Amino acid sequence: SLHDALPILCIDPSSSEAAAAAIHQLLDSPSLRANMGAAARQLHLKQYHYEQQLEPLLAALEALMDARARRW
């Protein structure tokens, strides 16, 4: 899957030390920041960009309007 190939930093969300270490890792590695940013942009463009969401949204709205019209 696309998510499997993404460069990510996983931390224990309850650990402020882990969060600080991840932040330091990002601060110390411009290439990691660049790779993560580029991967996030690609994910956004492939899955979350409005052009990718428009058809499913319009189909859902049409279905709602059809269902409502049948009730009246």
PDB file of C-alpha atoms in Angstrom:
ATOM      1  CA  SER A   1       0.000   0.000   0.000  1.00  0.00           C
ATOM      2  CA  LEU A   2       1.009   3.619  -0.398  1.00  0.00           C
ATOM      3  CA  HIS A   3       1.227   4.095   3.361  1.00  0.00           C
ATOM      4  CA  ASP A   4       3.757   1.255   3.668  1.00  0.00           C
ATOM      5  CA  ALA A   5       6.237   3.143   1.512  1.00  0.00           C
ATOM      6  CA  LEU A   6       5.964   6.449   3.360  1.00  0.00           C
ATOM      7  CA  PRO A   7       8.883   7.662   5.454  1.00  0.00           C
ATOM      8  CA  ILE A   8       7.369   8.083   8.914  1.00  0.00           C
ATOM      9  CA  LEU A   9       8.485   8.489  12.485  1.00  0.00           C
ATOM     10  CA  CYS A  10       6.509   6.361  14.918  1.00  0.00           C
ATOM     11  CA  ILE A  11       6.577   7.331  18.565  1.00  0.00           C
ATOM     12  CA  ASP A  12       4.727   6.492  21.750  1.00  0.00           C
ATOM     13  CA  PRO A  13       2.171   9.331  21.915  1.00  0.00           C
ATOM     14  CA  SER A  14       2.286   9.305  25.696  1.00  0.00           C
ATOM     15  CA  SER A  15       6.053   9.879  25.777  1.00  0.00           C
ATOM     16  CA  SER A  16       7.250  13.464  25.677  1.00  0.00           C
ATOM     17  CA  GLU A  17      10.818  12.118  25.479  1.00  0.00           C
ATOM     18  CA  ALA A  18       9.975  10.176  22.313  1.00  0.00           C
ATOM     19  CA  ALA A  19       8.331  13.255  20.799  1.00  0.00           C
ATOM     20  CA  ALA A  20      11.372  15.364  21.635  1.00  0.00           C
ATOM     21  CA  ALA A  21      13.703  12.760  20.119  1.00  0.00           C
ATOM     22  CA  ALA A  22      11.644  12.667  16.918  1.00  0.00           C
ATOM     23  CA  ILE A  23      11.686  16.462  16.701  1.00  0.00           C
ATOM     24  CA  HIS A  24      15.469  16.490  17.185  1.00  0.00           C
ATOM     25  CA  GLN A  25      15.801  13.829  14.496  1.00  0.00           C
ATOM     26  CA  LEU A  26      13.835  16.006  12.088  1.00  0.00           C
ATOM     27  CA  LEU A  27      15.820  19.104  13.031  1.00  0.00           C
ATOM     28  CA  ASP A  28      19.086  17.246  12.444  1.00  0.00           C
ATOM     29  CA  SER A  29      18.111  15.721   9.094  1.00  0.00           C
ATOM     30  CA  PRO A  30      17.140  18.026   6.241  1.00  0.00           C
ATOM     31  CA  SER A  31      16.916  15.031   3.898  1.00  0.00           C
ATOM     32  CA  LEU A  32      14.447  13.243   6.194  1.00  0.00           C
ATOM     33  CA  ARG A  33      12.318  16.392   6.375  1.00  0.00           C
ATOM     34  CA  ALA A  34      12.418  16.740   2.583  1.00  0.00           C
ATOM     35  CA  ASN A  35      11.548  13.068   2.027  1.00  0.00           C
ATOM     36  CA  MET A  36       8.684  13.163   4.506  1.00  0.00           C
ATOM     37  CA  GLY A  37       7.339  16.388   3.022  1.00  0.00           C
ATOM     38  CA  ALA A  38       7.511  15.068  -0.536  1.00  0.00           C
ATOM     39  CA  ALA A  39       5.826  11.813   0.468  1.00  0.00           C
ATOM     40  CA  ALA A  40       3.058  13.677   2.296  1.00  0.00           C
ATOM     41  CA  ARG A  41       2.455  15.850  -0.758  1.00  0.00           C
ATOM     42  CA  GLN A  42       2.210  12.805  -3.021  1.00  0.00           C
ATOM     43  CA  LEU A  43      -0.205  11.117  -0.621  1.00  0.00           C
ATOM     44  CA  HIS A  44      -2.343  14.244  -0.559  1.00  0.00           C
ATOM     45  CA  LEU A  45      -2.407  14.529  -4.344  1.00  0.00           C
ATOM     46  CA  LYS A  46      -3.246  10.843  -4.825  1.00  0.00           C
ATOM     47  CA  GLN A  47      -5.847  10.389  -2.112  1.00  0.00           C
ATOM     48  CA  TYR A  48      -7.058  13.620  -0.614  1.00  0.00           C
ATOM     49  CA  HIS A  49      -6.907  16.291  -3.313  1.00  0.00           C
ATOM     50  CA  TYR A  50     -10.308  17.742  -4.097  1.00  0.00           C
ATOM     51  CA  GLU A  51     -10.177  16.365  -7.636  1.00  0.00           C
ATOM     52  CA  GLN A  52      -9.908  12.836  -6.186  1.00  0.00           C
ATOM     53  CA  GLN A  53     -12.785  13.433  -3.774  1.00  0.00           C
ATOM     54  CA  LEU A  54     -15.151  15.284  -6.098  1.00  0.00           C
ATOM     55  CA  GLU A  55     -16.760  12.295  -7.849  1.00  0.00           C
ATOM     56  CA  PRO A  56     -17.491  10.313  -4.665  1.00  0.00           C
ATOM     57  CA  LEU A  57     -18.874  13.452  -3.005  1.00  0.00           C
ATOM     58  CA  LEU A  58     -21.131  14.257  -5.949  1.00  0.00           C
ATOM     59  CA  ALA A  59     -22.361  10.656  -6.076  1.00  0.00           C
ATOM     60  CA  ALA A  60     -23.198  10.743  -2.363  1.00  0.00           C
ATOM     61  CA  LEU A  61     -25.029  14.055  -2.731  1.00  0.00           C
ATOM     62  CA  GLU A  62     -27.001  12.737  -5.703  1.00  0.00           C
ATOM     63  CA  ALA A  63     -27.995   9.642  -3.738  1.00  0.00           C
ATOM     64  CA  LEU A  64     -29.178  11.801  -0.851  1.00  0.00           C
ATOM     65  CA  MET A  65     -31.166  14.050  -3.163  1.00  0.00           C
ATOM     66  CA  ASP A  66     -32.731  11.030  -4.914  1.00  0.00           C
ATOM     67  CA  ALA A  67     -33.684   9.471  -1.577  1.00  0.00           C
ATOM     68  CA  ARG A  68     -35.221  12.719  -0.415  1.00  0.00           C
ATOM     69  CA  ALA A  69     -37.129  13.199  -3.682  1.00  0.00           C
ATOM     70  CA  ARG A  70     -38.598   9.687  -3.361  1.00  0.00           C
ATOM     71  CA  ARG A  71     -39.918  10.515   0.106  1.00  0.00           C
ATOM     72  CA  TRP A  72     -41.831  13.573  -1.158  1.00  0.00           C
TER      73      TRP A  72
END
